[in-house]
């Protein structure tokens, strides 16, 4: 029994004046038996024979979940524990381990804990069997794809998990028409991807092998279904829109166990909800079909680190960055980040598409020349603008030949094409201390308002590091990309923002109870205070709270408004239509306000 449950039981005991052994109390203290989900200690928990039945119904794909960190708690000094903590820096190892998540927890929010059982689904029939079983036995159900949720959306102790990892087939189409849309929608090139696929697999098939482009996420190991349902941005989203904006059709198992097709013509409200309405909420997506695009000739990157030697020089540098972005980079070609840190440092980590290396170098020359002209004020290292044929961008052979850019999967039997960006390495197996994000409206780039933005960035970065992710706000993007992103469930602020400001802090793999690897709770709490202070001046620049669920604060107060804005009532109606019993629950998901914080008890 966890601490929270102990407290619930204790409070009910006091209220009811009941004294009885703890095990039977759980049942005695429920608001109403039908309003709570069944846990392993409860009388209604399925019998071994019933679990065997689910195993048979899923062709033996039911797994009793093992939790590697339980062994580490028992044997903290063993070689196996040392190996586990090394492996917790490999996102492919974590992704292939049913009992783990890519983020191991968040200070005072959640800690990864295993499901009781998982169905390692290979077909939509397996998924339907698991959904029907969970509904019939009133189990907590959770869905895990790539396992990257910051908010713990794919983590639920004592639950039955649908694990989609093995559903990773990829099929390209020359001319796809969503089912039931013939005559209404023109055929277009597309790719169908099993919902358990990670983006690297999609990029390998679509770009490296077929020479086309599909809009996914930046991190190669993120799951396709989780990213698209969360909205989802990649480095080149200013040109191609969000992941959700490119969804043409989904196959989804809803709470009634029915396998449905959702697209613009069939189940359109479900389709709308899947386009950014949040994962783990409306059903289990089993396959997604996404628009593909002509591949640009070149992709490239512009990098530099600039350190100011005084406060005045730093402020001038931030002014210059903001003005330079507004004048030269606020267009569909440029994405990714510029970071501001310590009140002294600006880190440029930008990417481009649709222009060649020479044009990109000429774009940056005036800015770099300005920095170089003031050596007493600035020290600049590694200014570099480089391009490569876009087809090689996710080509493991090419990327692994470039020093320092990527890391491979170091398991002996790992496929050669596995890699992840070195820059994502810090987040692998992380325990988050805090994380905040805010869409910044494009009006701030107007000359008369740039000063406000500069003031806020200087103030924020004197407290903690903050980055502007320009590819995660669609303003300035290609008109078609902006229009398609507006036609999703995401807060429309996404289309009016020039960037998403992100700040956060984390520690490396740690877990409560593992001696020598305990999370640093005191530092976690102290960091969270600084992270909130950092974001405060940037939040004040917003008209109202606006960000997206995938990369946001677990403690976001106005989460309905922030994530979905005016779309929330429409999403709530879709939830009611397709899951009136609340089988699918995630923290701060649509309809989650009806449930206790862990999703076990219906409120009211
Ligand atoms: C290192 C790192 C880098 C990231 N980079 C980016 C980025 O570049 N751009 C961006 O937009 N986001 C990024 N994110 C956020 C990421 O996109 C979201 O966390 C996304 O939801 C993860 O999907 P997943 O399948 O990997 O994770 P999961 O934790 O498995 O799933 C996320 C949510 O979706 C649900 N879900 C998963 N699969 C299904 C399914 N088949 N049907 C129904 N629900 C499902 C889960 O229940 C959970 O609630 C990043 C996160 C990390 C940790």
XYZ file of C-alpha atoms and ligand atoms in Angstrom:
657
model
C 0.000 0.000 0.000
C 1.495 3.363 -0.943
C 1.540 6.443 1.290
C -1.312 8.191 -0.474
C -3.564 5.178 -0.198
C -2.673 4.733 3.449
C -3.758 8.324 4.071
C -7.050 7.831 2.211
C -7.767 4.732 4.222
C -6.831 6.472 7.477
C -9.081 9.451 6.766
C -12.005 7.192 5.979
C -11.359 5.207 9.129
C -11.559 8.334 11.251
C -14.683 9.517 9.480
C -16.449 6.186 9.731
C -15.065 5.076 13.099
C -14.349 1.681 11.612
C -11.579 -0.571 12.850
C -10.684 -3.526 10.726
C -7.593 -5.151 9.203
C -6.058 -2.990 6.464
C -6.748 -5.390 3.612
C -10.517 -5.463 3.985
C -10.603 -1.731 4.727
C -9.719 -0.876 1.175
C -13.036 -2.241 0.005
C -14.940 -0.807 2.990
C -13.804 2.781 2.464
C -14.699 3.343 -1.168
C -17.166 6.109 -2.018
C -19.121 3.555 -4.016
C -17.857 0.184 -5.202
C -18.596 0.958 -8.824
C -16.709 4.233 -8.638
C -13.260 2.840 -7.920
C -10.872 0.686 -9.851
C -9.698 -2.641 -8.526
C -6.177 -3.102 -7.188
C -4.221 -6.323 -6.689
C -5.168 -6.552 -2.978
C -8.877 -6.131 -3.634
C -11.387 -8.957 -3.668
C -12.411 -8.158 -7.241
C -8.878 -8.548 -8.646
C -8.956 -11.147 -11.461
C -8.074 -14.714 -10.524
C -5.091 -16.529 -12.009
C -7.525 -18.395 -14.249
C -8.939 -15.122 -15.530
C -5.454 -13.775 -16.267
C -4.738 -17.044 -18.075
C -7.841 -16.368 -20.138
C -6.476 -12.959 -21.155
C -3.151 -14.569 -21.987
C -4.893 -17.065 -24.293
C -6.996 -14.315 -25.873
C -3.791 -12.429 -26.742
C -1.869 -15.462 -28.067
C 0.370 -15.576 -24.984
C 1.266 -11.891 -25.101
C 0.353 -11.203 -21.469
C 3.416 -10.396 -19.351
C 3.663 -10.328 -15.552
C 5.688 -7.154 -15.254
C 9.132 -7.392 -13.657
C 10.552 -4.174 -12.245
C 14.352 -3.981 -12.608
C 14.616 -1.297 -9.919
C 13.124 -3.659 -7.312
C 16.231 -5.852 -7.656
C 18.378 -2.728 -7.345
C 16.655 -1.806 -4.068
C 17.331 -5.299 -2.730
C 20.940 -5.451 -4.000
C 22.225 -1.885 -4.342
C 25.910 -2.841 -4.475
C 25.623 -5.728 -6.931
C 27.226 -5.710 -10.384
C 23.689 -6.072 -11.815
C 22.674 -2.773 -10.199
C 25.775 -1.031 -11.536
C 24.939 -2.402 -15.011
C 21.303 -1.326 -14.678
C 22.281 2.259 -13.874
C 24.593 2.263 -16.920
C 21.767 0.887 -19.072
C 19.405 3.572 -17.746
C 21.385 5.986 -19.959
C 20.420 3.994 -23.065
C 16.933 5.005 -24.313
C 16.670 1.869 -26.467
C 17.222 -0.347 -23.401
C 14.559 1.579 -21.481
C 12.171 1.426 -24.445
C 12.553 -2.345 -24.704
C 11.947 -2.902 -20.971
C 8.260 -3.182 -20.165
C 8.660 -2.073 -16.520
C 10.579 1.169 -17.180
C 9.838 4.665 -18.462
C 12.267 7.106 -20.108
C 11.671 9.645 -17.349
C 11.990 7.888 -13.990
C 10.057 10.469 -12.028
C 9.520 14.096 -11.059
C 10.214 15.561 -7.618
C 7.008 15.584 -5.512
C 4.936 14.598 -8.571
C 5.390 10.949 -9.545
C 7.847 8.051 -9.460
C 7.924 5.290 -12.026
C 6.289 2.116 -10.700
C 5.421 -0.998 -12.649
C 2.046 -2.122 -13.907
C 0.930 -5.488 -12.544
C 0.504 -6.994 -16.016
C 1.085 -5.868 -19.576
C -0.197 -7.059 -22.916
C 2.676 -6.750 -25.389
C 0.184 -6.216 -28.178
C 0.934 -7.178 -31.764
C -2.543 -6.697 -33.243
C -5.559 -4.490 -32.667
C -7.361 -7.673 -31.510
C -4.795 -8.023 -28.690
C -5.476 -4.425 -27.726
C -9.242 -4.953 -27.825
C -8.900 -8.027 -25.585
C -6.903 -6.009 -23.034
C -9.362 -3.107 -23.138
C -12.352 -5.422 -22.673
C -10.605 -7.226 -19.809
C -9.745 -3.963 -18.024
C -13.296 -2.662 -18.432
C -14.915 -5.915 -17.296
C -12.734 -6.156 -14.183
C -12.649 -2.392 -13.498
C -8.848 -2.287 -13.706
C -6.720 0.797 -14.070
C -5.568 0.721 -17.700
C -2.477 2.466 -19.022
C -0.993 2.724 -22.510
C 2.734 2.870 -23.172
C 4.436 3.525 -26.499
C 7.886 5.102 -26.439
C 7.540 5.819 -22.697
C 8.779 9.447 -22.851
C 5.913 11.196 -21.064
C 7.262 13.829 -18.674
C 3.964 13.778 -16.763
C 4.002 10.017 -16.167
C 1.187 9.372 -18.654
C 2.442 5.874 -19.438
C 3.051 4.955 -15.814
C 0.398 3.573 -13.458
C 1.196 1.205 -10.586
C -1.159 -1.749 -10.103
C -2.526 -1.353 -13.622
C -2.909 -3.422 -16.752
C -0.710 -1.923 -19.441
C -1.222 -2.028 -23.172
C 2.355 -1.959 -24.453
C 2.468 -1.128 -28.147
C 6.239 -1.528 -28.655
C 5.906 -4.490 -31.030
C 3.333 -2.811 -33.281
C 5.871 -1.021 -35.424
C 5.160 -1.874 -39.075
C 5.724 0.955 -41.572
C 4.035 1.129 -44.978
C 4.382 3.938 -47.540
C 1.522 5.028 -49.826
C 1.814 6.961 -53.084
C -1.790 8.162 -53.007
C -3.669 7.699 -49.731
C -7.339 8.544 -49.298
C -8.730 8.176 -45.764
C -11.505 5.567 -45.476
C -14.884 7.037 -46.390
C -13.292 10.189 -47.858
C -13.242 9.124 -51.525
C -14.459 12.057 -53.627
C -14.108 14.432 -50.665
C -10.369 14.453 -50.160
C -7.660 14.281 -52.802
C -5.221 11.388 -52.614
C -1.838 12.308 -51.172
C 1.425 10.549 -50.360
C 1.412 9.146 -46.843
C 2.902 6.631 -44.466
C 1.095 4.236 -42.122
C 3.015 3.529 -38.924
C 2.257 1.044 -36.155
C 1.570 2.990 -32.978
C 4.498 1.459 -31.083
C 7.089 2.648 -33.597
C 9.612 5.233 -32.519
C 10.354 8.163 -34.833
C 13.754 6.808 -35.826
C 12.010 3.848 -37.453
C 9.660 6.139 -39.371
C 12.520 8.431 -40.482
C 14.604 5.461 -41.574
C 11.764 4.139 -43.775
C 10.462 7.472 -45.069
C 13.607 9.614 -45.442
C 16.688 7.395 -45.516
C 15.135 4.615 -47.593
C 12.394 6.389 -49.591
C 13.686 9.983 -49.872
C 10.568 11.666 -48.461
C 9.744 13.635 -45.300
C 7.322 12.937 -42.455
C 6.778 15.404 -39.622
C 7.753 13.786 -36.336
C 9.660 14.779 -33.245
C 13.243 15.811 -32.665
C 14.148 12.993 -30.278
C 14.622 9.776 -32.267
C 13.322 7.433 -29.555
C 10.004 9.202 -28.877
C 6.926 7.153 -29.808
C 4.929 8.097 -32.909
C 1.488 7.777 -31.278
C 2.411 9.618 -28.074
C 3.950 12.530 -29.965
C 1.088 13.003 -32.449
C -1.599 12.855 -29.760
C 0.375 15.334 -27.708
C 0.558 17.786 -30.620
C 4.181 17.161 -31.407
C 6.867 19.346 -32.926
C 10.048 18.489 -34.773
C 12.969 20.623 -35.860
C 11.288 21.609 -39.143
C 7.716 22.156 -37.924
C 7.768 25.812 -39.036
C 7.716 24.430 -42.595
C 5.559 21.320 -42.158
C 3.351 21.931 -39.101
C 2.932 19.895 -35.943
C 2.792 16.102 -35.928
C -0.936 16.286 -35.185
C -1.458 18.601 -38.158
C -0.212 15.863 -40.477
C -2.406 13.040 -39.183
C -4.691 11.751 -41.949
C -6.179 8.733 -40.214
C -5.878 6.598 -37.104
C -6.995 3.115 -36.186
C -8.049 3.174 -32.558
C -9.545 0.771 -30.028
C -12.056 2.701 -27.951
C -13.223 1.932 -24.405
C -16.003 -0.355 -25.690
C -13.356 -2.595 -27.277
C -14.368 -1.656 -30.819
C -11.649 -1.108 -33.423
C -12.538 2.164 -35.161
C -11.148 4.208 -37.985
C -10.972 7.924 -37.291
C -10.376 10.505 -39.989
C -11.951 13.690 -41.354
C -14.932 11.715 -42.736
C -15.342 8.841 -40.271
C -15.600 9.486 -36.514
C -14.441 13.094 -37.110
C -14.772 14.147 -33.452
C -12.542 11.283 -32.347
C -10.128 12.230 -35.125
C -10.047 15.835 -33.908
C -9.388 14.645 -30.349
C -6.472 12.458 -31.459
C -4.876 15.460 -33.173
C -3.293 16.926 -30.052
C -6.010 16.174 -27.480
C -3.504 14.177 -25.417
C -2.432 10.502 -25.371
C -3.921 7.801 -23.168
C -7.280 9.579 -23.100
C -9.585 8.630 -25.980
C -8.593 5.037 -26.720
C -5.584 2.989 -27.773
C -4.301 4.069 -31.160
C -2.989 1.060 -33.041
C -1.972 2.620 -36.367
C -1.475 6.160 -37.650
C -1.360 7.371 -41.229
C 0.559 10.596 -41.696
C 1.017 12.855 -44.705
C 4.486 12.726 -46.281
C 6.147 15.689 -48.005
C 8.768 16.211 -50.667
C 12.130 16.050 -48.965
C 14.067 19.344 -49.033
C 17.472 19.011 -50.699
C 19.492 20.040 -47.643
C 19.172 20.143 -43.892
C 21.698 22.089 -41.859
C 22.667 23.501 -38.502
C 24.029 26.763 -37.107
C 25.838 26.554 -33.785
C 27.726 28.947 -31.576
C 28.387 29.708 -27.927
C 28.782 33.341 -26.976
C 29.776 34.544 -23.545
C 29.329 38.162 -22.527
C 31.965 39.730 -20.289
C 29.620 42.143 -18.488
C 25.952 42.565 -17.615
C 25.643 45.443 -20.063
C 27.208 43.406 -22.865
C 24.889 40.493 -22.081
C 21.804 42.680 -22.335
C 23.036 44.084 -25.645
C 23.645 40.543 -26.881
C 20.113 39.449 -25.969
C 18.788 42.551 -27.772
C 20.851 41.653 -30.819
C 19.638 38.018 -30.782
C 15.979 39.063 -30.580
C 16.348 41.651 -33.349
C 18.333 39.260 -35.539
C 15.772 36.486 -35.094
C 12.878 38.820 -35.944
C 14.611 40.208 -39.038
C 16.379 37.152 -40.474
C 15.195 33.852 -38.999
C 11.465 34.347 -38.433
C 10.444 32.285 -41.479
C 9.746 28.648 -42.438
C 13.447 27.802 -42.895
C 14.662 28.033 -39.318
C 13.892 25.965 -36.236
C 15.257 24.645 -32.921
C 16.779 26.670 -30.146
C 18.657 29.595 -28.753
C 19.423 29.247 -25.060
C 20.105 31.939 -22.460
C 21.997 30.936 -19.317
C 23.544 32.387 -16.219
C 23.032 35.992 -17.257
C 26.130 35.671 -19.456
C 25.841 32.931 -22.073
C 23.864 32.581 -25.294
C 23.908 29.160 -26.966
C 22.852 28.934 -30.603
C 21.621 25.494 -31.672
C 19.539 26.219 -34.764
C 18.671 24.068 -37.772
C 17.509 24.974 -41.258
C 15.880 23.437 -44.306
C 15.003 24.668 -47.790
C 18.129 26.809 -48.196
C 21.711 25.855 -48.966
C 24.773 26.184 -46.768
C 25.967 29.380 -48.492
C 22.636 31.148 -47.967
C 22.580 30.032 -44.339
C 26.155 31.264 -43.797
C 25.309 34.618 -45.384
C 22.265 34.883 -43.136
C 24.377 34.500 -39.994
C 27.411 36.519 -41.154
C 26.184 39.946 -39.968
C 25.369 38.533 -36.554
C 28.688 36.717 -36.116
C 30.558 39.781 -37.459
C 28.822 41.949 -34.863
C 29.957 39.608 -32.067
C 33.511 39.336 -33.436
C 33.793 43.125 -33.665
C 33.578 43.433 -29.874
C 36.209 41.075 -28.402
C 36.287 43.092 -25.182
C 32.603 42.332 -24.693
C 32.218 38.806 -26.049
C 34.023 35.517 -26.357
C 32.569 33.301 -29.092
C 33.387 29.622 -29.583
C 32.484 27.220 -32.343
C 30.454 29.409 -34.710
C 29.591 26.904 -37.403
C 27.019 26.781 -40.204
C 26.932 23.465 -42.044
C 24.524 21.560 -44.297
C 24.215 18.017 -45.537
C 21.893 16.273 -47.996
C 18.597 15.915 -46.143
C 18.465 12.228 -46.958
C 21.416 11.620 -44.597
C 19.901 13.432 -41.611
C 18.628 10.201 -39.996
C 21.089 7.895 -41.727
C 22.868 6.136 -38.852
C 25.959 5.320 -40.920
C 26.515 8.962 -41.834
C 25.555 10.402 -38.462
C 27.751 7.972 -36.515
C 30.705 9.009 -38.689
C 30.416 12.640 -37.495
C 32.156 13.135 -34.134
C 30.020 13.897 -31.087
C 26.651 14.354 -32.780
C 24.942 11.069 -31.926
C 25.202 8.128 -29.569
C 24.440 4.538 -30.508
C 22.679 1.701 -28.749
C 25.555 0.018 -26.895
C 23.860 -3.344 -26.354
C 25.764 -6.175 -28.082
C 22.840 -7.252 -30.288
C 21.569 -3.734 -31.100
C 20.575 -2.898 -34.691
C 23.223 -0.743 -36.390
C 20.662 1.914 -37.330
C 19.889 2.769 -33.680
C 21.093 6.223 -32.587
C 19.969 9.196 -30.536
C 21.174 12.800 -30.562
C 23.894 13.414 -27.966
C 21.964 16.546 -26.981
C 19.048 14.388 -25.790
C 21.370 12.249 -23.635
C 20.848 14.308 -20.467
C 17.153 13.441 -20.479
C 17.591 9.672 -20.702
C 16.551 8.059 -17.427
C 16.152 11.502 -15.867
C 14.391 12.454 -12.662
C 12.876 15.851 -13.322
C 13.196 18.558 -10.687
C 10.963 20.940 -12.578
C 9.874 21.843 -16.082
C 7.963 24.833 -17.361
C 7.032 26.079 -20.808
C 5.143 28.993 -22.337
C 4.168 29.990 -25.856
C 5.320 33.519 -26.626
C 3.082 35.549 -28.978
C 4.570 36.809 -32.231
C 3.553 40.390 -31.346
C 6.628 40.440 -29.062
C 8.843 40.500 -32.171
C 7.468 43.870 -33.252
C 10.215 46.488 -32.793
C 8.162 48.391 -30.219
C 7.753 45.291 -28.052
C 11.143 43.619 -28.382
C 12.339 45.469 -25.272
C 9.778 43.648 -23.105
C 10.985 40.310 -24.433
C 14.629 41.260 -23.848
C 13.896 42.374 -20.269
C 12.102 39.103 -19.548
C 14.854 36.960 -21.091
C 17.566 38.766 -19.142
C 15.635 38.451 -15.899
C 14.759 34.793 -16.544
C 18.277 33.751 -17.462
C 19.769 35.467 -14.432
C 17.800 32.925 -12.388
C 18.054 29.707 -14.425
C 18.706 28.604 -18.011
C 15.898 29.084 -20.518
C 15.654 28.267 -24.226
C 13.452 29.565 -26.989
C 12.338 26.637 -29.173
C 11.381 28.413 -32.393
C 10.125 25.252 -34.117
C 7.531 24.768 -31.360
C 5.596 27.928 -32.202
C 4.174 28.094 -35.697
C 4.015 31.880 -36.298
C 6.279 32.816 -39.173
C 5.871 29.344 -40.621
C 4.593 28.224 -44.001
C 0.925 29.302 -44.346
C -0.230 25.728 -45.026
C 1.614 24.442 -41.960
C 0.049 27.154 -39.808
C -3.453 26.492 -41.181
C -3.178 22.741 -40.631
C -1.907 23.244 -37.102
C -4.867 25.521 -36.380
C -7.091 22.614 -37.427
C -6.015 20.493 -34.453
C -7.113 20.226 -30.834
C -4.071 22.149 -29.582
C -4.477 25.571 -28.048
C -4.631 27.939 -31.071
C -1.913 29.966 -29.326
C 0.465 27.440 -30.948
C -0.168 29.056 -34.307
C 0.253 32.599 -33.012
C 3.462 31.950 -31.061
C 6.923 32.507 -32.534
C 8.497 30.170 -29.967
C 7.927 27.970 -26.969
C 10.075 29.066 -24.026
C 11.247 26.033 -22.058
C 13.127 25.784 -18.793
C 13.749 22.721 -16.682
C 16.146 20.815 -14.500
C 16.797 17.179 -13.822
C 19.163 14.733 -12.225
C 20.607 11.575 -13.695
C 19.005 8.153 -13.089
C 17.981 7.759 -9.472
C 15.319 5.832 -7.599
C 13.993 5.957 -4.046
C 15.330 3.116 -1.922
C 18.354 2.271 -4.081
C 21.281 3.003 -1.771
C 23.793 5.258 -3.515
C 21.258 6.176 -6.217
C 18.583 8.015 -4.210
C 16.994 11.089 -5.808
C 18.164 14.360 -4.256
C 14.836 15.592 -2.931
C 16.200 18.770 -1.345
C 17.938 19.837 -4.529
C 14.879 18.843 -6.559
C 12.698 21.158 -4.504
C 15.204 24.015 -4.520
C 15.621 23.717 -8.304
C 11.839 23.725 -8.794
C 11.624 27.097 -7.031
C 14.306 28.569 -9.302
C 12.700 27.107 -12.416
C 9.367 28.709 -11.518
C 11.101 32.039 -10.814
C 12.852 31.835 -14.159
C 9.640 31.321 -16.124
C 7.618 33.960 -14.244
C 8.706 36.998 -16.324
C 8.116 35.087 -19.569
C 4.675 33.916 -18.448
C 3.795 37.558 -17.798
C 4.261 38.229 -21.520
C 1.460 35.808 -22.405
C -2.179 36.832 -22.826
C -3.096 33.734 -20.790
C -1.588 30.344 -19.929
C -0.658 28.566 -23.160
C 1.552 25.551 -23.820
C 1.127 21.930 -24.854
C 0.701 18.850 -22.698
C 3.738 16.967 -23.988
C 6.281 19.478 -22.727
C 4.738 21.179 -19.750
C 4.688 21.509 -15.984
C 3.158 18.605 -14.028
C 1.751 21.257 -11.692
C 0.292 23.493 -14.442
C -2.682 25.100 -12.673
C -4.792 26.120 -15.659
C -4.022 23.004 -17.653
C -7.338 22.795 -19.561
C -6.983 26.362 -20.822
C -3.212 26.129 -21.299
C -3.246 22.920 -23.350
C -6.459 23.249 -25.319
C -7.900 26.744 -24.853
C -11.314 27.076 -26.526
C -11.251 23.437 -27.703
C -11.686 21.983 -24.228
C -15.525 21.677 -24.306
C -15.338 19.931 -27.693
C -12.717 17.506 -26.391
C -14.776 16.874 -23.255
C -17.737 15.976 -25.482
C -15.583 13.538 -27.480
C -14.390 11.990 -24.223
C -17.976 11.584 -23.077
C -18.957 10.021 -26.398
C -16.098 7.519 -26.669
C -15.184 6.870 -23.020
C -18.051 7.883 -20.739
C -16.829 5.463 -18.054
C -13.391 7.060 -17.830
C -11.498 3.858 -18.626
C -8.633 5.930 -20.033
C -7.125 8.260 -17.463
C -3.922 10.289 -17.482
C -2.772 13.154 -15.280
C -4.205 16.382 -16.698
C -5.815 14.545 -19.579
C -9.232 15.541 -20.898
C -11.804 14.416 -18.306
C -9.180 13.661 -15.652
C -10.808 16.192 -13.335
C -13.445 13.507 -12.642
C -10.895 11.209 -11.010
C -8.576 11.086 -8.001
C -4.968 12.093 -8.654
C -3.884 8.518 -9.369
C -6.915 7.719 -11.485
C -8.281 5.063 -9.136
C -11.367 6.724 -7.699
C -14.122 8.639 -9.440
C -14.777 11.886 -7.616
C -18.204 13.036 -6.484
C 14.073 13.169 -24.433
C 12.746 13.715 -24.875
C 12.696 14.472 -26.024
C 11.462 14.978 -26.482
N 11.445 15.692 -27.632
C 10.271 16.163 -28.101
C 10.204 16.886 -29.320
O 11.200 17.102 -29.985
N 8.980 17.343 -29.730
C 7.845 17.086 -29.014
O 6.771 17.502 -29.446
N 7.887 16.396 -27.880
C 9.065 15.938 -27.400
N 9.084 15.223 -26.236
C 7.822 14.953 -25.550
C 7.176 13.724 -26.194
O 6.771 14.012 -27.504
C 5.926 13.316 -25.452
O 6.285 12.983 -24.148
C 5.232 12.135 -26.118
O 3.943 12.037 -25.638
C 5.983 10.848 -25.880
O 5.411 9.783 -26.569
P 5.924 8.303 -26.202
O 5.118 7.324 -26.944
O 7.396 8.236 -26.340
O 5.651 8.258 -24.657
P 4.598 7.473 -23.754
O 4.965 7.893 -22.380
O 4.598 6.042 -24.058
O 3.215 8.079 -24.184
C 2.878 9.413 -23.948
C 1.375 9.509 -23.681
O 0.684 9.022 -24.826
C -0.063 7.873 -24.491
N 0.070 6.906 -25.571
C 1.200 6.362 -26.059
N 0.907 5.526 -27.049
C -0.428 5.539 -27.190
C -1.328 4.872 -28.053
N -0.914 4.016 -28.968
N -2.648 5.128 -27.933
C -3.111 5.993 -26.993
N -2.288 6.634 -26.143
C -0.963 6.414 -26.249
C 0.472 7.367 -23.172
O -0.547 6.731 -22.434
C 0.951 8.639 -22.516
O -0.123 9.265 -21.868
C 10.285 14.718 -25.748
C 10.352 13.963 -24.573
C 11.571 13.462 -24.140
C 11.613 12.650 -22.881
